[in-house]
Tab-separated table of C-alpha atoms in Angstrom:
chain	number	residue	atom	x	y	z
A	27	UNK	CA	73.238	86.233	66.139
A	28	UNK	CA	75.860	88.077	64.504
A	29	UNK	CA	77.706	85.721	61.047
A	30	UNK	CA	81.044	84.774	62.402
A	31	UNK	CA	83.282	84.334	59.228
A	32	UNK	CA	86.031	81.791	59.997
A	33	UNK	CA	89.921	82.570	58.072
A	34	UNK	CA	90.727	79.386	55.987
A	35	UNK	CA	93.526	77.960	58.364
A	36	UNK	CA	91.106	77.952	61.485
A	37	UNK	CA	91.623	74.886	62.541
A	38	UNK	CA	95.061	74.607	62.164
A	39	UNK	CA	94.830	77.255	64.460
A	40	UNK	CA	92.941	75.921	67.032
A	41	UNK	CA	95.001	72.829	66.987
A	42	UNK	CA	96.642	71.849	70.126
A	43	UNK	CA	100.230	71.949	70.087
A	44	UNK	CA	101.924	69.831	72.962
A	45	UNK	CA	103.564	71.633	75.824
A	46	UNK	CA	104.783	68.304	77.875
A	47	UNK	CA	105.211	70.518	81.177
A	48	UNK	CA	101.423	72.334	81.049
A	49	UNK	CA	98.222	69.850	82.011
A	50	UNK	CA	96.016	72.254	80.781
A	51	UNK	CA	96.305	73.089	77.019
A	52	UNK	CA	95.387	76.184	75.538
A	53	UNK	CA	94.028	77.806	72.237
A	54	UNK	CA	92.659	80.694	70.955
A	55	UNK	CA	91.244	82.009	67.601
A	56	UNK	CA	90.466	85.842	67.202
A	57	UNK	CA	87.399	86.534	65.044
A	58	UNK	CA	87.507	90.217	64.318
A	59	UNK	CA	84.646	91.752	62.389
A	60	UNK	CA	83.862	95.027	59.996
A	61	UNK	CA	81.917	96.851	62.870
A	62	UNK	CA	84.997	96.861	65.471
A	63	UNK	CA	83.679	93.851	67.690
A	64	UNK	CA	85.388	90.565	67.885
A	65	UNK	CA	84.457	87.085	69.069
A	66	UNK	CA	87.391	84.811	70.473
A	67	UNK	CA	86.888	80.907	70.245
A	68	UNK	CA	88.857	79.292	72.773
A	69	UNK	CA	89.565	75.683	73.125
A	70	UNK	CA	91.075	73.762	76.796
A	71	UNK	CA	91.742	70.292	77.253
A	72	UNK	CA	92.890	68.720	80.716
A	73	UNK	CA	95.394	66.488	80.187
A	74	UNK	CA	95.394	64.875	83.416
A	75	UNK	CA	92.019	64.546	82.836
A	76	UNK	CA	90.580	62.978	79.030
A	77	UNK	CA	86.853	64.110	79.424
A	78	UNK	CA	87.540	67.511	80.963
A	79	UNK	CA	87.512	69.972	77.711
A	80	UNK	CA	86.038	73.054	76.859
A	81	UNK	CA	85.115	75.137	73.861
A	82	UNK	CA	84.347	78.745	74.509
A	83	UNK	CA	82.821	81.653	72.432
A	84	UNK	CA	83.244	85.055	74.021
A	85	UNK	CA	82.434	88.260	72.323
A	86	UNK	CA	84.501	91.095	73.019
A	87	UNK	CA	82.774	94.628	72.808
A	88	UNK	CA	84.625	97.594	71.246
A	89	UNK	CA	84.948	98.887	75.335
A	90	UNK	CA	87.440	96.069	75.286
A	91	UNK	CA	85.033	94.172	78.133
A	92	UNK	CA	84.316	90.200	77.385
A	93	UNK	CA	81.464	88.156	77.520
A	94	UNK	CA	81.513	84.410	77.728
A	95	UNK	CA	78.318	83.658	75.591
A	96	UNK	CA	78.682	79.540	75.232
A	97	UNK	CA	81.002	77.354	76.522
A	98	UNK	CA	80.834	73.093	75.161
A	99	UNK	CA	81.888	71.265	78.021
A	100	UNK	CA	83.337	67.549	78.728
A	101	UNK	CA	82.554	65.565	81.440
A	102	UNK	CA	84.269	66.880	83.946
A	103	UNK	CA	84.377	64.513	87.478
A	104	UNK	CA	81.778	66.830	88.902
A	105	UNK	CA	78.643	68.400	89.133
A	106	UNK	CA	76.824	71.301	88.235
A	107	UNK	CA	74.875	73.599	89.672
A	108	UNK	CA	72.043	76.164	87.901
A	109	UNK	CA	71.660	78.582	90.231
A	110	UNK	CA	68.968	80.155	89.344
A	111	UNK	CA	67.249	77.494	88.896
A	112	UNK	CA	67.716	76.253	92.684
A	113	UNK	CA	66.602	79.770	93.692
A	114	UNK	CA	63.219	79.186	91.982
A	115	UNK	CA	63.030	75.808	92.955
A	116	UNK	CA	62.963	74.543	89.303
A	117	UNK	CA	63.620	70.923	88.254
A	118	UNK	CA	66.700	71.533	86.041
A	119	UNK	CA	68.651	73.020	89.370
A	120	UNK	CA	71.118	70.006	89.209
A	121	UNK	CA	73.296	68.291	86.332
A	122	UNK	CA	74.786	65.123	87.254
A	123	UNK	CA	78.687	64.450	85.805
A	124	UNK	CA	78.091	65.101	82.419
A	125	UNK	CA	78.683	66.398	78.593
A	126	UNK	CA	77.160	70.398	79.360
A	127	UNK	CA	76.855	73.408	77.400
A	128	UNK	CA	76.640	76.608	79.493
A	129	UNK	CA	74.529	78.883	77.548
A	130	UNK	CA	74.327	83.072	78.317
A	131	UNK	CA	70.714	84.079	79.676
A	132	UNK	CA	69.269	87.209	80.250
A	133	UNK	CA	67.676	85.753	83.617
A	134	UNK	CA	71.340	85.263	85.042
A	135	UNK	CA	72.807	88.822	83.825
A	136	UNK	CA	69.547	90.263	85.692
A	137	UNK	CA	70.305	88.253	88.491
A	138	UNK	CA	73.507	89.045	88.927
A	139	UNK	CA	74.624	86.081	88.614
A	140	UNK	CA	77.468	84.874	85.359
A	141	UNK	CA	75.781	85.266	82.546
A	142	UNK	CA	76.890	81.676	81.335
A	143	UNK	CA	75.477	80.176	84.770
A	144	UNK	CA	73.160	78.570	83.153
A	145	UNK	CA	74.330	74.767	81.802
A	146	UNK	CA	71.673	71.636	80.126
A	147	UNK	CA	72.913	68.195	79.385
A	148	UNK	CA	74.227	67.839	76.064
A	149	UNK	CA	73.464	65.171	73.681
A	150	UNK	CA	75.410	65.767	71.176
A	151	UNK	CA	78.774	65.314	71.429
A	152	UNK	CA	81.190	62.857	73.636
A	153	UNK	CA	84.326	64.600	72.715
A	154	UNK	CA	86.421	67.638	72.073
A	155	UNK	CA	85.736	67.169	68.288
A	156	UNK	CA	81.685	66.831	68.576
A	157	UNK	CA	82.026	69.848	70.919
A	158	UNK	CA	83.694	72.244	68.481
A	159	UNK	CA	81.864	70.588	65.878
A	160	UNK	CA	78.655	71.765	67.469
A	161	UNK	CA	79.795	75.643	68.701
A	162	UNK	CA	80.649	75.773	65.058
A	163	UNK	CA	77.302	74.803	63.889
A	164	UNK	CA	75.195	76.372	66.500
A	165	UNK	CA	77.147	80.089	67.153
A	166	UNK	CA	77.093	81.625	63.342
A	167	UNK	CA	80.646	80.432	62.134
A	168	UNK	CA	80.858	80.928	58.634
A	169	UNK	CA	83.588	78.058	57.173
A	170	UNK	CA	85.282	79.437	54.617
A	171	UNK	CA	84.996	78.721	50.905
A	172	UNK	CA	87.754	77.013	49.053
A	173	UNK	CA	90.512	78.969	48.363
A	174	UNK	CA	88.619	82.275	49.160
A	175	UNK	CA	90.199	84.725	52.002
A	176	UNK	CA	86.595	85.413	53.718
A	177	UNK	CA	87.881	88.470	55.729
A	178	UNK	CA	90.674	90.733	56.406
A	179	UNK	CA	92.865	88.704	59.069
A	180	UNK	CA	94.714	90.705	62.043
A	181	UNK	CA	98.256	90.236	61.620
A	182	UNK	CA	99.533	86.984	62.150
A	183	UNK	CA	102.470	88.223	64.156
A	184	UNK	CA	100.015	90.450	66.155
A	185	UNK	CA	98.086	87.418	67.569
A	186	UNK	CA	100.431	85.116	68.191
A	187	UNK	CA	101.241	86.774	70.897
B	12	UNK	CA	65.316	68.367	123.350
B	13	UNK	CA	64.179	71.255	119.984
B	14	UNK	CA	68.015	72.218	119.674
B	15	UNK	CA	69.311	68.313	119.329
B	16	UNK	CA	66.627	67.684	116.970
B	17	UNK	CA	67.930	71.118	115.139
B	18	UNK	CA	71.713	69.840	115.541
B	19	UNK	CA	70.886	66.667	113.851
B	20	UNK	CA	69.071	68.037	111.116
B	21	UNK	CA	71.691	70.337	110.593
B	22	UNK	CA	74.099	67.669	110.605
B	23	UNK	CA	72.258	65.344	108.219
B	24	UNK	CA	71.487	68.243	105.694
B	25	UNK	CA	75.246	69.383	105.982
B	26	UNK	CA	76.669	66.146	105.452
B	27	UNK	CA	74.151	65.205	103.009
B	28	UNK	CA	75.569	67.440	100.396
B	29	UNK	CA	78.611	65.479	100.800
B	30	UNK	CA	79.393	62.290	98.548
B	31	UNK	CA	81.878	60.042	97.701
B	32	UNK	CA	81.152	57.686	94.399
B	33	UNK	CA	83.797	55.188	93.539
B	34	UNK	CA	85.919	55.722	90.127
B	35	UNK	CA	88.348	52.962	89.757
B	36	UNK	CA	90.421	50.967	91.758
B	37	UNK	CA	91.242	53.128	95.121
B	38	UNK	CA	89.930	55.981	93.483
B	39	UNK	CA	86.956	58.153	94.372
B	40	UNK	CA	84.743	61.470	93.378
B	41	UNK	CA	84.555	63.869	96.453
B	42	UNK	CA	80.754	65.777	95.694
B	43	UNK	CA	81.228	68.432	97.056
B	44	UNK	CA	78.589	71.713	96.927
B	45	UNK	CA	81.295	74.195	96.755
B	46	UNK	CA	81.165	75.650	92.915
B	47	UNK	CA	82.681	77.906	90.948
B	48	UNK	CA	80.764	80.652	89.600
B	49	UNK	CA	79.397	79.111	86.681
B	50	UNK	CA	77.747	76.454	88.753
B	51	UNK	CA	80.147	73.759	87.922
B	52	UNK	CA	81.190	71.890	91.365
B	53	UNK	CA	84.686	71.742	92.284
B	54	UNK	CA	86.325	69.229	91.390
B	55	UNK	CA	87.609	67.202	94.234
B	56	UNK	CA	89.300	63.569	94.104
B	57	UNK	CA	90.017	60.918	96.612
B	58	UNK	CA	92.761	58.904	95.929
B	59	UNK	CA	95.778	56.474	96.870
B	60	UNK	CA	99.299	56.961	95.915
B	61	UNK	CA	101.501	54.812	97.229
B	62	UNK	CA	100.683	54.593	101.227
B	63	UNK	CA	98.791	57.571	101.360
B	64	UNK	CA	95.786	59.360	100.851
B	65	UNK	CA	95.550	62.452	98.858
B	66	UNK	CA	92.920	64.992	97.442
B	67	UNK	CA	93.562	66.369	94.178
B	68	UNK	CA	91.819	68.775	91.481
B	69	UNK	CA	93.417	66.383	88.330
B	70	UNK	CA	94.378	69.941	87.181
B	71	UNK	CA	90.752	71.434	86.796
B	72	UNK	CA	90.945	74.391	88.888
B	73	UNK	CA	94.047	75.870	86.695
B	74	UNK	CA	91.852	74.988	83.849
B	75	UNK	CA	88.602	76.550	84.954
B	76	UNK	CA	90.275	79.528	85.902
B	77	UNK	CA	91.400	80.443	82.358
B	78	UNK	CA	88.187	80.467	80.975
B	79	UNK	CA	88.491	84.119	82.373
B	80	UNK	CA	91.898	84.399	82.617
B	81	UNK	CA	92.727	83.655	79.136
B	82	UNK	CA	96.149	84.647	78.463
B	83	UNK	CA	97.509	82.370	81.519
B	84	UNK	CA	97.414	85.946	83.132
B	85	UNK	CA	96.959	83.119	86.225
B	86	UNK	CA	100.407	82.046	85.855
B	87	UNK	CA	102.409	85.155	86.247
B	88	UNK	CA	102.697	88.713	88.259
B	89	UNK	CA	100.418	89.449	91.298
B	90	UNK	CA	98.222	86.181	90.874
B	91	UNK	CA	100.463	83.818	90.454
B	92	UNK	CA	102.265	85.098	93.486
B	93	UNK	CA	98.602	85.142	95.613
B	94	UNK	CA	98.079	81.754	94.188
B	95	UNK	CA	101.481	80.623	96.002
B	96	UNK	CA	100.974	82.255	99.181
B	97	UNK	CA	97.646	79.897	99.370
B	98	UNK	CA	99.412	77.223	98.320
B	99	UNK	CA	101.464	77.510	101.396
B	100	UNK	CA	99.346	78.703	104.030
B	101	UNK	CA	97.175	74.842	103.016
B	102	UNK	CA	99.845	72.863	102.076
B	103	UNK	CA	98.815	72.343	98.710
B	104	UNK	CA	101.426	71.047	96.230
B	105	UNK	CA	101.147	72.114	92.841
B	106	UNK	CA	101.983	69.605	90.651
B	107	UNK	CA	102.520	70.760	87.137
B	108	UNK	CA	98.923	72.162	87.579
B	109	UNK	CA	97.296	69.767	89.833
B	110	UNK	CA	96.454	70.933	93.286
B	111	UNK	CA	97.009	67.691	95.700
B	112	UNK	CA	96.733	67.843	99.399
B	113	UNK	CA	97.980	64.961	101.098
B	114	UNK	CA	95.697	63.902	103.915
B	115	UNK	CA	96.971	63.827	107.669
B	116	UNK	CA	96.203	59.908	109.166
B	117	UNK	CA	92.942	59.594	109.162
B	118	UNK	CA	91.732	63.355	109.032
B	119	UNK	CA	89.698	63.767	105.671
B	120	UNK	CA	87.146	66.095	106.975
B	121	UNK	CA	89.797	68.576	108.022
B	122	UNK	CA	92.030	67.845	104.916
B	123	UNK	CA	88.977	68.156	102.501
B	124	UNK	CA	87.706	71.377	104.118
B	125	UNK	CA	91.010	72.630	103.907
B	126	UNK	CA	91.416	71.402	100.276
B	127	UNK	CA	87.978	73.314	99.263
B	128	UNK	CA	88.763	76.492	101.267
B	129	UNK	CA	91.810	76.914	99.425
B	130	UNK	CA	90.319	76.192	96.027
B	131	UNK	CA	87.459	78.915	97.095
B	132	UNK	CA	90.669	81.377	97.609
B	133	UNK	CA	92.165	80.543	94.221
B	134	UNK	CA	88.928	80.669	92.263
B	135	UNK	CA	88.295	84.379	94.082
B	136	UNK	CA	91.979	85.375	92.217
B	137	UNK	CA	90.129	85.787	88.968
B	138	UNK	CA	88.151	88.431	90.111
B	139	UNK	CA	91.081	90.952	91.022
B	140	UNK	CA	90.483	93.301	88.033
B	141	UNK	CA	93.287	92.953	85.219
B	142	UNK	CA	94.421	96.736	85.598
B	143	UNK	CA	93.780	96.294	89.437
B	144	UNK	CA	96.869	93.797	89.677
B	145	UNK	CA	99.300	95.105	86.668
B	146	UNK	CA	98.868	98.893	88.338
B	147	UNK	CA	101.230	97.012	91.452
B	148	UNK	CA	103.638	96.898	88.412
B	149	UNK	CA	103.790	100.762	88.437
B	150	UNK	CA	104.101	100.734	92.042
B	151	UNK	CA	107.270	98.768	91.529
B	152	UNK	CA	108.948	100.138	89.148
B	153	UNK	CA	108.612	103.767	90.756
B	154	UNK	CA	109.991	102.137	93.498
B	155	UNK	CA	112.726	100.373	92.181
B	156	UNK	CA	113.586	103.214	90.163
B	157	UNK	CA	113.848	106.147	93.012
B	158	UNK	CA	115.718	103.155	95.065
B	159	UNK	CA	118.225	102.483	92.443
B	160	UNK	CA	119.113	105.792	90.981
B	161	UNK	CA	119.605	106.891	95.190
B	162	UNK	CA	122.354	103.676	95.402
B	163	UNK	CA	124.144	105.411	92.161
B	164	UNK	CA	123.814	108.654	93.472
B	165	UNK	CA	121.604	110.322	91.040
B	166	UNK	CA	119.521	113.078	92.839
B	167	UNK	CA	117.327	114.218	90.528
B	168	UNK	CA	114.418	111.766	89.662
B	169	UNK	CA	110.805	112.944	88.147
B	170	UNK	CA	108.199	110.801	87.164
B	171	UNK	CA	105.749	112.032	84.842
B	172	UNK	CA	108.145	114.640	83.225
B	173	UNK	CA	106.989	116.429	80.151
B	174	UNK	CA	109.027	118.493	78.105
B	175	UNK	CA	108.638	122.111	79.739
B	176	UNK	CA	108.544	123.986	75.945
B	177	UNK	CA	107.127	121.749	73.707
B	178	UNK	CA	104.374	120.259	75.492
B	179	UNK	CA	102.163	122.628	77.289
B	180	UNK	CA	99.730	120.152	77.273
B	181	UNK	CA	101.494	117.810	79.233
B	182	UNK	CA	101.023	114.580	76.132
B	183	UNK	CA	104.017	112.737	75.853
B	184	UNK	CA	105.362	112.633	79.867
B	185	UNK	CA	108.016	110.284	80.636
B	186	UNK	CA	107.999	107.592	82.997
B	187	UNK	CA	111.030	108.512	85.174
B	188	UNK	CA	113.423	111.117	84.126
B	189	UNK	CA	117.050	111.049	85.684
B	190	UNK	CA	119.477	113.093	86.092
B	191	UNK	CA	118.217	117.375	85.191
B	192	UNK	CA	121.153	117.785	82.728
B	193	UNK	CA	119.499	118.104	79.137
B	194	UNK	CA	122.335	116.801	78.227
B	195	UNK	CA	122.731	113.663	80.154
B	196	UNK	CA	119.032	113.016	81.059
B	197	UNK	CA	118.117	109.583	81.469
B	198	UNK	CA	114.421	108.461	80.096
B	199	UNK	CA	113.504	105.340	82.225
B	200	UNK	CA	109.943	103.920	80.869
B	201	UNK	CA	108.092	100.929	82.510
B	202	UNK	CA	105.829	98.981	80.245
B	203	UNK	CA	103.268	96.547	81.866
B	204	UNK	CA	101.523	96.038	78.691
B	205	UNK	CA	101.056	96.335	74.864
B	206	UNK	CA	99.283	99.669	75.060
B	207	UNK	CA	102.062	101.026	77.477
B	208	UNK	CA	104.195	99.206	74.740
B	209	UNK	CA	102.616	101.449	72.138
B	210	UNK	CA	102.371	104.618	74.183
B	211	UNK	CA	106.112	104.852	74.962
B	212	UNK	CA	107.044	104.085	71.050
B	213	UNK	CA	105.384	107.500	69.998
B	214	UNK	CA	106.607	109.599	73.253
B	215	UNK	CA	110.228	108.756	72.145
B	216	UNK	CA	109.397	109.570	68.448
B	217	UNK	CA	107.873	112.554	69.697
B	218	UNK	CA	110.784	113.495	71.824
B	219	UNK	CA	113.817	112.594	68.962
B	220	UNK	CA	111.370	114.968	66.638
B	221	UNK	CA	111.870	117.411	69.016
B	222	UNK	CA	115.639	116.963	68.899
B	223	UNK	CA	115.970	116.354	72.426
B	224	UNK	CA	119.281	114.495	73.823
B	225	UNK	CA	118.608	111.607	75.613
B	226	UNK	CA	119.442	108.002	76.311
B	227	UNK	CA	116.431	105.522	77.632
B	228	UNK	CA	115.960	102.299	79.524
B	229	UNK	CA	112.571	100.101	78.932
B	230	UNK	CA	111.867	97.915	82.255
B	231	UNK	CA	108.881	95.348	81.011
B	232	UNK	CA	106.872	93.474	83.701
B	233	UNK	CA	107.471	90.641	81.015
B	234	UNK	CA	108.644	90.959	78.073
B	235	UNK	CA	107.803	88.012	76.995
B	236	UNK	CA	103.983	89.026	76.980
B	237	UNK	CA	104.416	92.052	74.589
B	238	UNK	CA	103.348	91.974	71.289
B	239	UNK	CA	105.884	90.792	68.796
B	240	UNK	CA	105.354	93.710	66.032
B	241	UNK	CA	104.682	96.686	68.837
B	242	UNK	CA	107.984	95.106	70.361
B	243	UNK	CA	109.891	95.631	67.181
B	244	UNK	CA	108.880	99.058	66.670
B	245	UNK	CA	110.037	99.805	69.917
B	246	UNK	CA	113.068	98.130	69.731
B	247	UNK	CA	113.550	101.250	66.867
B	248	UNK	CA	113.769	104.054	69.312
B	249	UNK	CA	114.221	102.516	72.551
B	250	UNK	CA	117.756	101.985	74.202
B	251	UNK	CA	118.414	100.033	76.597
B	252	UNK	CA	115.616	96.966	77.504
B	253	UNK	CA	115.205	94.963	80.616
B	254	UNK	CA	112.418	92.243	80.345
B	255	UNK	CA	111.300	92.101	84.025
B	256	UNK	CA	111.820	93.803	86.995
B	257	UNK	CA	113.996	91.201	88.518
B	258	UNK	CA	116.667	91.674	85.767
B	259	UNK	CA	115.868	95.644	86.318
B	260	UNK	CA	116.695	95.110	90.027
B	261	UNK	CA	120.403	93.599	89.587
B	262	UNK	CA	121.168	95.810	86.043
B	263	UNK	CA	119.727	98.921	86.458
B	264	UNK	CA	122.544	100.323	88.931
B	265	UNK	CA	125.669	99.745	86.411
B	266	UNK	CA	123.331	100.963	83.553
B	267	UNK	CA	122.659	104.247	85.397
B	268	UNK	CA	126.176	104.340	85.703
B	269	UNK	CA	127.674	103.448	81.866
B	270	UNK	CA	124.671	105.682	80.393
B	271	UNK	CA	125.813	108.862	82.739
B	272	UNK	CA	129.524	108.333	81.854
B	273	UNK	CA	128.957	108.405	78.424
């Protein structure tokens, strides 16, 4: 798992800021690294809806094509589905409403199917905060030490758009 | 006798998959199999508002679809305007976001089929590639260019032009030239994108270094998307900018016009 060096202001960054006209609320934090490839954290929150969040890691390849490796998901007012798991008849086919983690798998890129198909229960966390908390912790992020600029940023300007 | 023993089984197993589970007062959770393709089920409530019934996604179909469609790319240009046209073919309000379907007395099998069917149509939106539904913008803009220089009277219209002396290898073209003179050309350039952005900045460095005479007109699909910095170093060399092709479609005739009379 590659280190994923986090700028000091990251979670200002990923803070919400409040759009009154959009339900769904968006951010995104660009990760850029020395060998060309970048990882994007991405954080959703339903407003309409208080336990449907997401927290996303996708790494984007130097071909410019994206990968959603992990996503920390709320309890959204439905169910899910591991299809590959149904397929083979396996006991972990069905998640009831639930805190889930989708997780990338080899088994669903060489089924064809989306690599983050796959989704367990997660213990963990009951919130937006437990869920970043735990990407944070379990993808590589590197927090930054005091005071100390851990990596060469993009320019500000350049991803605020 | 075997096929009514095959139609109820059927039955039962269809309808099985179905489910309703109360969640608060006149308020319920539709289970539906239908899912996205990450697995997760669509999201499908039953609920009262005022004397009716409705059906509603409380928003999470806009949200699951930019997991993939990060940059609300699901909000403007070619999806947004599929998005609408399913909208209205179901009768699906969007409400700031939330899909809600009011249900017809009585009929919640038809209105929840209906309701899933169209979420199935949305969700299939994120798979038109990205370059697959901003190349329509080129369409466009060819179009409204050739129509709009015609209505002004301009004749001569290339697309693609490169500089016949100076550029054997065909490098910096031009989106639309107007107009043969050298001395009154016109450079229109259509930028979908930040890379298109980028591209056009060094074709009209390229062309001022080769002391050419020209005026130009930027049409953006949105302006408002383009990169703040590779905006301002366009801003350097380009003339005249239009941030959509809507404003392009009412502006572009009298700016043919004031750039030829110069």
């Amino acid at each position: 798992m590659s280190a994923k060096p986090l700028p000091p202001n990251w979670e200002s960054r990923l803070r919400f800021v409040r759009k009154s006209q959009e339900n769904v609320e968006q951010r995104e934090l660009s990760i850029p690294l020395s060998n060309g490839h970048e990882y994007i954290l991405f954080l959703r929150r339903n407003k309409l809806s208080p336990l449907d969040f997401s927290i996303g890691l996708v790494f984007k390849d130097s071909d410019g094509m994206e990968y959603l490796l992990r996503r920390h998901n709320g309890a959204h007012p439905s169910k899910h589905t591991n299809e590959y798991e149904k397929r083979k008849g396996l006991p972990n086919a069905k998640l009831p409403v639930c805190f889930h983690r989708h997780i990338a798998t080899e088994r669903y890129q060489t089924a064809g199917l989306r690599i983050d198909g796959y989704a367990e229960r997660a213990n963990d966390y009951n919130d937006l905060q437990g869920a970043q908390d735990a990407m944070i912790h379990e993808a590589g992020f590197i927090l930054p030490r005091d005071g100390g600029l851990q990596y060469r940023m993009l320019d500000e300007e350049e991803e605020e758009n | 006798m075997v096929s009514q023993e095959i139609i109820r089984a059927f039955k039962e197993s269809a309808c099985g998959e179905i489910d309703l589970s109360s969640s608060g007062l006149n308020r319920y959770l539709v289970d539906v199999p239908f899912t996205f393709t990450d697995g997760d089920h669509f999201v499908v409530i039953l609920r009262q508002e005022d004397q009716k019934w409705v059906l509603s996604d409380e928003g999470h179909t806009f949200m699951h679809l930019s997991y993939d469609l990060r940059d609300k790319e699901y909000e403007k240009g070619n999806r947004r305007k599929k998005i609408d046209e399913v909208l209205a073919q179901y009768q699906i309000e969007d409400k700031n976001g939330e899909l809600i379907l009011t249900i017809p007395e009585g009929r919640y099998g038809d209105a929840l089929f209906t309701f899933v069917q169209a979420i199935t149509r949305i969700t299939d939106i994120s798979f038109l590639e990205r370059e697959l539904v901003k190349d329509t913008f080129r369409e466009d803009f060819n179009a409204l260019v050739a129509n709009k220089s015609k209505e002004v009277g301009i004749r001569n219209v290339n697309f693609g032009y490169t500089h016949p002396t100076f550029d054997p290898q065909r490098k910096y073209p031009i989106d639309a030239r107007l107009n043969g003179s050298p001395s009154q050309q016109i450079f229109v350039f259509g930028i979908g994108n930040n890379d298109q952005c980028q591209t056009a900045t060094i074709i009209l460095y390229q062309w001022e270094k080769w002391q050419e005479r020209f005026q130009s007109i930027a049409i953006f699909r949105d302006q408002t998307e383009i990169n703040k910095t590779y905006l301002a170093r366009f801003s350097d060399v380009a003339g005249r900018q239009l941030s959509s092709l809507d404003s392009a479609k009412e502006r572009l005739p009298r700016y043919f016009t004031e750039l030829l009379t110069r």
